[in-house]
CSV table of N, CA and C in Angstrom, one decimal:
chain,number,residue,atom,x,y,z
Q,71,UNK,N,-22.5,33.9,64.9
Q,71,UNK,CA,-23.9,34.1,65.1
Q,71,UNK,C,-24.1,35.3,66.0
Q,72,UNK,N,-25.0,36.2,65.6
Q,72,UNK,CA,-25.3,37.4,66.4
Q,72,UNK,C,-26.8,37.6,66.6
Q,73,UNK,N,-27.2,37.9,67.8
Q,73,UNK,CA,-28.6,38.3,68.1
Q,73,UNK,C,-28.6,39.8,68.5
Q,74,UNK,N,-29.3,40.6,67.8
Q,74,UNK,CA,-29.3,42.0,68.0
Q,74,UNK,C,-30.7,42.4,68.5
Q,75,UNK,N,-30.7,42.8,69.8
Q,75,UNK,CA,-32.0,43.2,70.4
Q,75,UNK,C,-32.1,44.7,70.4
Q,76,UNK,N,-33.3,45.2,70.2
Q,76,UNK,CA,-33.6,46.6,70.2
Q,76,UNK,C,-35.0,46.9,70.6
Q,77,UNK,N,-35.3,48.2,70.9
Q,77,UNK,CA,-36.6,48.6,71.2
Q,77,UNK,C,-36.9,48.9,72.6
Q,78,UNK,N,-35.9,48.8,73.5
Q,78,UNK,CA,-36.1,49.1,74.9
Q,78,UNK,C,-36.2,50.6,75.1
Q,79,UNK,N,-36.6,51.0,76.3
Q,79,UNK,CA,-36.7,52.4,76.6
Q,79,UNK,C,-37.5,52.7,77.9
Q,80,UNK,N,-37.9,53.9,78.1
Q,80,UNK,CA,-38.6,54.4,79.3
Q,80,UNK,C,-40.1,54.6,78.9
Q,81,UNK,N,-40.9,54.0,79.7
Q,81,UNK,CA,-42.4,54.1,79.4
Q,81,UNK,C,-43.1,54.2,80.7
Q,82,UNK,N,-44.3,54.8,80.7
Q,82,UNK,CA,-45.1,55.0,82.0
Q,82,UNK,C,-45.9,53.7,82.2
Q,83,UNK,N,-46.3,53.5,83.4
Q,83,UNK,CA,-47.2,52.4,83.7
Q,83,UNK,C,-48.4,52.4,82.8
Q,84,UNK,N,-48.7,51.2,82.3
Q,84,UNK,CA,-49.8,51.1,81.4
Q,84,UNK,C,-49.5,51.3,79.9
Q,85,UNK,N,-48.3,51.7,79.7
Q,85,UNK,CA,-47.8,51.9,78.3
Q,85,UNK,C,-47.4,50.7,77.6
Q,86,UNK,N,-46.9,50.8,76.4
Q,86,UNK,CA,-46.5,49.7,75.5
Q,86,UNK,C,-45.1,49.9,74.9
Q,87,UNK,N,-44.5,48.8,74.6
Q,87,UNK,CA,-43.2,48.8,73.9
Q,87,UNK,C,-43.2,47.6,73.0
Q,88,UNK,N,-42.4,47.6,72.0
Q,88,UNK,CA,-42.2,46.4,71.1
Q,88,UNK,C,-40.7,46.2,71.0
Q,89,UNK,N,-40.2,45.1,71.5
Q,89,UNK,CA,-38.8,44.7,71.3
Q,89,UNK,C,-38.7,43.9,70.0
Q,90,UNK,N,-37.5,44.0,69.5
Q,90,UNK,CA,-37.1,43.2,68.3
Q,90,UNK,C,-35.8,42.5,68.5
Q,91,UNK,N,-35.7,41.4,67.9
Q,91,UNK,CA,-34.4,40.6,68.0
Q,91,UNK,C,-34.1,40.1,66.6
Q,92,UNK,N,-33.1,40.5,66.0
Q,92,UNK,CA,-32.7,40.0,64.7
Q,92,UNK,C,-31.5,39.1,64.8
Q,93,UNK,N,-31.6,37.9,64.2
Q,93,UNK,CA,-30.5,36.9,64.2
Q,93,UNK,C,-29.8,36.9,62.9
Q,94,UNK,N,-28.5,36.8,63.0
Q,94,UNK,CA,-27.7,36.7,61.8
Q,94,UNK,C,-26.6,35.7,62.0
Q,95,UNK,N,-26.1,35.1,60.9
Q,95,UNK,CA,-25.1,34.2,60.9
Q,95,UNK,C,-25.5,32.7,60.8
Q,96,UNK,N,-26.8,32.5,61.1
Q,96,UNK,CA,-27.4,31.2,60.8
Q,96,UNK,C,-28.9,31.3,60.9
Q,97,UNK,N,-29.6,30.3,60.5
Q,97,UNK,CA,-31.1,30.4,60.5
Q,97,UNK,C,-31.5,29.6,61.8
Q,98,UNK,N,-32.6,30.0,62.4
Q,98,UNK,CA,-33.2,29.3,63.5
Q,98,UNK,C,-34.6,28.8,63.1
Q,99,UNK,N,-34.9,28.6,61.9
Q,99,UNK,CA,-36.2,28.3,61.4
Q,99,UNK,C,-36.7,26.9,62.0
Q,100,UNK,N,-35.7,26.1,62.3
Q,100,UNK,CA,-36.1,24.8,62.9
Q,100,UNK,C,-36.0,24.7,64.4
Q,101,UNK,N,-35.6,25.9,65.0
Q,101,UNK,CA,-35.4,25.9,66.4
Q,101,UNK,C,-36.4,26.7,67.2
Q,102,UNK,N,-35.9,27.5,68.1
Q,102,UNK,CA,-36.8,28.4,68.9
Q,102,UNK,C,-36.1,29.6,69.3
Q,103,UNK,N,-36.8,30.7,69.5
Q,103,UNK,CA,-36.3,31.9,70.1
Q,103,UNK,C,-37.1,32.3,71.3
Q,104,UNK,N,-36.5,33.1,72.1
Q,104,UNK,CA,-37.1,33.4,73.4
Q,104,UNK,C,-36.6,34.7,73.9
Q,105,UNK,N,-37.4,35.2,74.9
Q,105,UNK,CA,-37.0,36.4,75.6
Q,105,UNK,C,-36.9,36.1,77.1
Q,106,UNK,N,-35.9,36.5,77.7
Q,106,UNK,CA,-35.7,36.4,79.1
Q,106,UNK,C,-35.5,37.8,79.7
Q,107,UNK,N,-35.6,38.0,81.0
Q,107,UNK,CA,-35.3,39.3,81.5
Q,107,UNK,C,-34.6,39.2,82.9
Q,108,UNK,N,-33.9,40.2,83.2
Q,108,UNK,CA,-33.2,40.2,84.5
Q,108,UNK,C,-33.3,41.6,85.1
Q,109,UNK,N,-34.0,41.6,86.3
Q,109,UNK,CA,-34.2,42.9,87.0
Q,109,UNK,C,-33.0,43.0,88.0
Q,110,UNK,N,-32.7,44.2,88.4
Q,110,UNK,CA,-31.6,44.4,89.3
Q,110,UNK,C,-31.7,43.5,90.6
Q,111,UNK,N,-30.6,42.8,90.9
Q,111,UNK,CA,-30.6,42.0,92.1
Q,111,UNK,C,-31.3,40.7,92.0
Q,112,UNK,N,-31.8,40.4,90.8
Q,112,UNK,CA,-32.6,39.1,90.6
Q,112,UNK,C,-32.0,38.3,89.6
Q,113,UNK,N,-32.4,37.0,89.6
Q,113,UNK,CA,-32.0,36.1,88.5
Q,113,UNK,C,-32.6,36.4,87.2
Q,114,UNK,N,-32.0,35.9,86.1
Q,114,UNK,CA,-32.6,36.0,84.8
Q,114,UNK,C,-33.8,35.1,84.7
Q,115,UNK,N,-34.9,35.6,84.3
Q,115,UNK,CA,-36.1,34.7,84.2
Q,115,UNK,C,-36.7,34.7,82.8
Q,116,UNK,N,-37.4,33.6,82.6
Q,116,UNK,CA,-38.1,33.4,81.3
Q,116,UNK,C,-39.3,34.3,81.2
Q,117,UNK,N,-39.4,34.8,79.9
Q,117,UNK,CA,-40.6,35.7,79.6
Q,117,UNK,C,-41.5,35.0,78.6
Q,118,UNK,N,-40.9,34.7,77.5
Q,118,UNK,CA,-41.8,34.1,76.4
Q,118,UNK,C,-40.8,33.4,75.4
Q,119,UNK,N,-41.4,32.4,74.7
Q,119,UNK,CA,-40.6,31.7,73.7
Q,119,UNK,C,-41.6,31.3,72.5
Q,120,UNK,N,-41.0,31.1,71.4
Q,120,UNK,CA,-41.7,30.7,70.2
Q,120,UNK,C,-41.0,29.7,69.4
Q,121,UNK,N,-41.7,28.6,69.0
Q,121,UNK,CA,-41.1,27.6,68.1
Q,121,UNK,C,-41.1,28.2,66.7
Q,122,UNK,N,-40.0,28.3,66.0
Q,122,UNK,CA,-40.0,29.1,64.8
Q,122,UNK,C,-40.7,28.4,63.6
Q,123,UNK,N,-40.7,27.1,63.6
Q,123,UNK,CA,-41.4,26.4,62.5
Q,123,UNK,C,-42.9,26.5,62.5
Q,124,UNK,N,-43.5,26.1,63.6
Q,124,UNK,CA,-45.0,26.1,63.7
Q,124,UNK,C,-45.6,27.3,64.4
Q,125,UNK,N,-44.7,28.1,65.1
Q,125,UNK,CA,-45.2,29.3,65.8
Q,125,UNK,C,-45.8,29.0,67.2
Q,126,UNK,N,-45.7,27.9,67.8
Q,126,UNK,CA,-46.2,27.7,69.1
Q,126,UNK,C,-45.5,28.6,70.1
Q,127,UNK,N,-46.3,29.2,71.0
Q,127,UNK,CA,-45.8,30.2,71.9
Q,127,UNK,C,-46.0,29.7,73.4
Q,128,UNK,N,-45.1,30.2,74.2
Q,128,UNK,CA,-45.2,29.9,75.7
Q,128,UNK,C,-44.8,31.2,76.4
Q,129,UNK,N,-45.5,31.4,77.6
Q,129,UNK,CA,-45.4,32.6,78.3
Q,129,UNK,C,-45.2,32.3,79.8
Q,130,UNK,N,-44.5,33.2,80.5
Q,130,UNK,CA,-44.5,33.2,81.9
Q,130,UNK,C,-45.8,33.7,82.4
Q,131,UNK,N,-46.3,33.1,83.5
Q,131,UNK,CA,-47.6,33.5,84.1
Q,131,UNK,C,-47.7,35.0,84.3
Q,132,UNK,N,-46.6,35.7,84.7
Q,132,UNK,CA,-46.6,37.1,85.0
Q,132,UNK,C,-46.8,38.0,83.8
Q,133,UNK,N,-46.7,37.5,82.6
Q,133,UNK,CA,-46.8,38.3,81.4
Q,133,UNK,C,-48.0,37.8,80.5
Q,134,UNK,N,-48.5,36.7,80.8
Q,134,UNK,CA,-49.6,36.1,80.0
Q,134,UNK,C,-50.8,37.1,79.9
Q,135,UNK,N,-51.2,37.3,78.7
Q,135,UNK,CA,-52.3,38.2,78.4
Q,135,UNK,C,-51.9,39.7,78.2
Q,136,UNK,N,-50.6,40.0,78.5
Q,136,UNK,CA,-50.1,41.3,78.3
Q,136,UNK,C,-49.0,41.4,77.2
Q,137,UNK,N,-48.2,40.3,77.1
Q,137,UNK,CA,-47.1,40.3,76.2
Q,137,UNK,C,-47.5,39.3,75.1
Q,138,UNK,N,-47.0,39.6,73.9
Q,138,UNK,CA,-47.1,38.7,72.7
Q,138,UNK,C,-45.8,38.5,72.0
Q,139,UNK,N,-45.4,37.3,71.8
Q,139,UNK,CA,-44.2,37.0,71.0
Q,139,UNK,C,-44.6,36.5,69.7
Q,140,UNK,N,-43.9,37.0,68.7
Q,140,UNK,CA,-44.2,36.6,67.3
Q,140,UNK,C,-42.9,36.5,66.5
Q,141,UNK,N,-42.9,36.0,65.3
Q,141,UNK,CA,-41.7,35.8,64.5
Q,141,UNK,C,-42.0,36.0,63.1
Q,142,UNK,N,-40.9,36.3,62.3
Q,142,UNK,CA,-40.9,36.4,60.9
Q,142,UNK,C,-39.9,35.4,60.4
Q,143,UNK,N,-40.3,34.3,60.0
Q,143,UNK,CA,-39.3,33.3,59.6
Q,143,UNK,C,-38.4,33.7,58.5
Q,144,UNK,N,-38.9,34.5,57.5
Q,144,UNK,CA,-38.0,34.8,56.4
Q,144,UNK,C,-36.9,35.8,56.8
Q,145,UNK,N,-37.1,36.5,57.9
Q,145,UNK,CA,-36.1,37.5,58.3
Q,145,UNK,C,-35.4,37.1,59.6
Q,146,UNK,N,-35.7,35.9,60.1
Q,146,UNK,CA,-35.1,35.4,61.3
Q,146,UNK,C,-35.2,36.5,62.4
Q,147,UNK,N,-36.3,37.0,62.6
Q,147,UNK,CA,-36.6,38.1,63.5
Q,147,UNK,C,-37.7,37.7,64.5
Q,148,UNK,N,-37.6,38.0,65.7
Q,148,UNK,CA,-38.6,37.7,66.7
Q,148,UNK,C,-38.9,39.0,67.4
Q,149,UNK,N,-40.2,39.2,67.7
Q,149,UNK,CA,-40.7,40.4,68.4
Q,149,UNK,C,-41.3,40.1,69.7
Q,150,UNK,N,-41.3,41.1,70.6
Q,150,UNK,CA,-42.1,40.9,71.9
Q,150,UNK,C,-42.9,42.2,72.0
Q,151,UNK,N,-44.2,42.1,71.8
Q,151,UNK,CA,-45.1,43.2,72.0
Q,151,UNK,C,-45.5,43.2,73.5
Q,152,UNK,N,-45.2,44.3,74.2
Q,152,UNK,CA,-45.5,44.4,75.6
Q,152,UNK,C,-46.5,45.5,75.9
Q,153,UNK,N,-47.6,45.1,76.4
Q,153,UNK,CA,-48.7,46.0,76.7
Q,153,UNK,C,-49.0,46.1,78.2
Q,154,UNK,N,-49.7,47.1,78.6
Q,154,UNK,CA,-50.1,47.2,80.0
Q,154,UNK,C,-48.9,47.0,80.9
Q,155,UNK,N,-47.8,47.7,80.6
Q,155,UNK,CA,-46.6,47.5,81.3
Q,155,UNK,C,-46.7,48.0,82.8
Q,156,UNK,N,-46.0,47.3,83.7
Q,156,UNK,CA,-46.0,47.6,85.1
Q,156,UNK,C,-44.6,47.9,85.6
Q,157,UNK,N,-44.4,48.6,86.6
Q,157,UNK,CA,-43.0,48.8,87.2
Q,157,UNK,C,-42.3,47.5,87.4
Q,158,UNK,N,-43.0,46.4,87.7
Q,158,UNK,CA,-42.4,45.1,87.9
Q,158,UNK,C,-41.8,44.6,86.7
Q,159,UNK,N,-42.1,45.1,85.5
Q,159,UNK,CA,-41.6,44.7,84.2
Q,159,UNK,C,-40.2,45.3,83.9
Q,160,UNK,N,-39.8,46.2,84.8
Q,160,UNK,CA,-38.5,46.9,84.6
Q,160,UNK,C,-37.4,45.9,84.7
Q,161,UNK,N,-36.6,45.8,83.6
Q,161,UNK,CA,-35.5,44.8,83.6
Q,161,UNK,C,-34.7,45.0,82.3
Q,162,UNK,N,-33.6,44.3,82.2
Q,162,UNK,CA,-32.9,44.2,80.9
Q,162,UNK,C,-33.5,42.9,80.3
Q,163,UNK,N,-33.9,43.1,79.1
Q,163,UNK,CA,-34.5,42.0,78.3
Q,163,UNK,C,-33.5,41.4,77.3
Q,164,UNK,N,-33.4,40.1,77.4
Q,164,UNK,CA,-32.4,39.4,76.6
Q,164,UNK,C,-33.1,38.5,75.6
Q,165,UNK,N,-32.6,38.5,74.3
Q,165,UNK,CA,-33.1,37.6,73.3
Q,165,UNK,C,-32.2,36.4,73.3
Q,166,UNK,N,-32.8,35.2,73.1
Q,166,UNK,CA,-32.1,34.0,73.1
Q,166,UNK,C,-32.6,33.1,72.0
Q,167,UNK,N,-31.7,32.2,71.5
Q,167,UNK,CA,-32.1,31.3,70.4
Q,167,UNK,C,-31.5,29.9,70.6
Q,168,UNK,N,-32.3,29.0,70.1
Q,168,UNK,CA,-31.8,27.6,70.1
Q,168,UNK,C,-31.9,27.0,68.7
Q,169,UNK,N,-30.9,26.4,68.2
Q,169,UNK,CA,-30.9,25.8,66.9
Q,169,UNK,C,-31.8,24.7,66.7
Q,170,UNK,N,-32.0,23.9,67.8
Q,170,UNK,CA,-33.0,22.8,67.8
Q,170,UNK,C,-34.0,23.2,68.9
Q,171,UNK,N,-35.3,23.1,68.5
Q,171,UNK,CA,-36.3,23.5,69.4
Q,171,UNK,C,-36.3,22.6,70.7
Q,172,UNK,N,-36.3,23.2,71.8
Q,172,UNK,CA,-36.3,22.4,73.1
Q,172,UNK,C,-37.7,21.7,73.2
Q,173,UNK,N,-37.7,20.6,74.0
Q,173,UNK,CA,-38.9,19.9,74.3
Q,173,UNK,C,-39.7,20.9,75.2
Q,174,UNK,N,-41.0,20.7,75.2
Q,174,UNK,CA,-41.9,21.7,75.8
Q,174,UNK,C,-41.5,21.9,77.3
Q,175,UNK,N,-41.2,20.9,78.0
Q,175,UNK,CA,-40.9,21.0,79.4
Q,175,UNK,C,-39.6,21.8,79.7
Q,176,UNK,N,-38.8,22.0,78.6
Q,176,UNK,CA,-37.5,22.7,78.8
Q,176,UNK,C,-37.5,24.1,78.1
Q,177,UNK,N,-38.7,24.4,77.5
Q,177,UNK,CA,-38.7,25.7,76.8
Q,177,UNK,C,-38.5,26.9,77.6
Q,178,UNK,N,-38.7,26.8,78.9
Q,178,UNK,CA,-38.6,28.0,79.8
Q,178,UNK,C,-37.2,28.0,80.5
Q,179,UNK,N,-36.3,27.0,80.2
Q,179,UNK,CA,-35.0,26.9,80.8
Q,179,UNK,C,-34.0,27.7,80.1
Q,180,UNK,N,-33.1,28.4,80.8
Q,180,UNK,CA,-32.1,29.2,80.1
Q,180,UNK,C,-31.1,28.2,79.4
Q,181,UNK,N,-30.9,27.1,80.0
Q,181,UNK,CA,-29.9,26.1,79.4
Q,181,UNK,C,-30.3,25.5,78.1
Q,182,UNK,N,-31.6,25.8,77.7
Q,182,UNK,CA,-32.0,25.3,76.4
Q,182,UNK,C,-31.6,26.1,75.2
Q,183,UNK,N,-31.0,27.3,75.5
Q,183,UNK,CA,-30.7,28.3,74.5
Q,183,UNK,C,-29.2,28.5,74.5
Q,184,UNK,N,-28.6,28.3,73.3
Q,184,UNK,CA,-27.2,28.4,73.2
Q,184,UNK,C,-26.7,29.8,72.8
Q,185,UNK,N,-27.6,30.6,72.2
Q,185,UNK,CA,-27.2,31.9,71.7
Q,185,UNK,C,-28.0,33.0,72.4
Q,186,UNK,N,-27.2,34.1,72.7
Q,186,UNK,CA,-27.8,35.2,73.5
Q,186,UNK,C,-27.4,36.5,72.9
Q,187,UNK,N,-28.4,37.5,73.0
Q,187,UNK,CA,-28.1,38.8,72.6
Q,187,UNK,C,-27.6,39.6,73.7
Q,188,UNK,N,-27.3,40.9,73.5
Q,188,UNK,CA,-26.7,41.8,74.5
Q,188,UNK,C,-27.6,42.4,75.5
Q,189,UNK,N,-28.9,42.3,75.2
Q,189,UNK,CA,-29.9,42.9,76.2
Q,189,UNK,C,-30.3,44.3,75.8
Q,190,UNK,N,-31.5,44.6,76.1
Q,190,UNK,CA,-32.0,46.0,76.0
Q,190,UNK,C,-32.8,46.3,77.2
Q,191,UNK,N,-32.6,47.5,77.7
Q,191,UNK,CA,-33.2,47.9,79.0
Q,191,UNK,C,-34.6,48.5,78.8
Q,192,UNK,N,-35.5,48.0,79.6
Q,192,UNK,CA,-36.9,48.4,79.7
Q,192,UNK,C,-37.1,49.0,81.1
Q,193,UNK,N,-37.5,50.3,81.1
Q,193,UNK,CA,-37.8,50.9,82.4
Q,193,UNK,C,-39.3,51.4,82.4
Q,194,UNK,N,-40.0,50.9,83.4
Q,194,UNK,CA,-41.4,51.3,83.5
Q,194,UNK,C,-41.6,52.2,84.7
Q,195,UNK,N,-41.9,53.4,84.5
Q,195,UNK,CA,-42.1,54.4,85.7
Q,195,UNK,C,-43.5,54.3,86.2
Q,196,UNK,N,-43.6,54.5,87.5
Q,196,UNK,CA,-44.9,54.5,88.2
Q,196,UNK,C,-45.5,55.9,88.3
């Protein structure tokens, strides 16, 4: 199983980026996919997740209203549209996947996801 994340880059404050994560090797249509991020010197934190079957979405408070997670079931791909970016959003963004969707209370936990991508760097300049 491989998760290939792409779309990171350098953007100015207030700008937008769209990250993509393509899964191969198995389907996650009955599970969930998520984005986490890790800033220098900080722990990896939850950003957003989506249940692949019904499309329910969950967000960290820090990105709610600015970021949107979506998926294409037929292609096993998940996107993260990031708008109104702030310097505090600078981090390596990691795609993660779970073969079985986690319960709602666990959807923000790293331990709910067994598969991880390599990360893509997002840098927001002030």
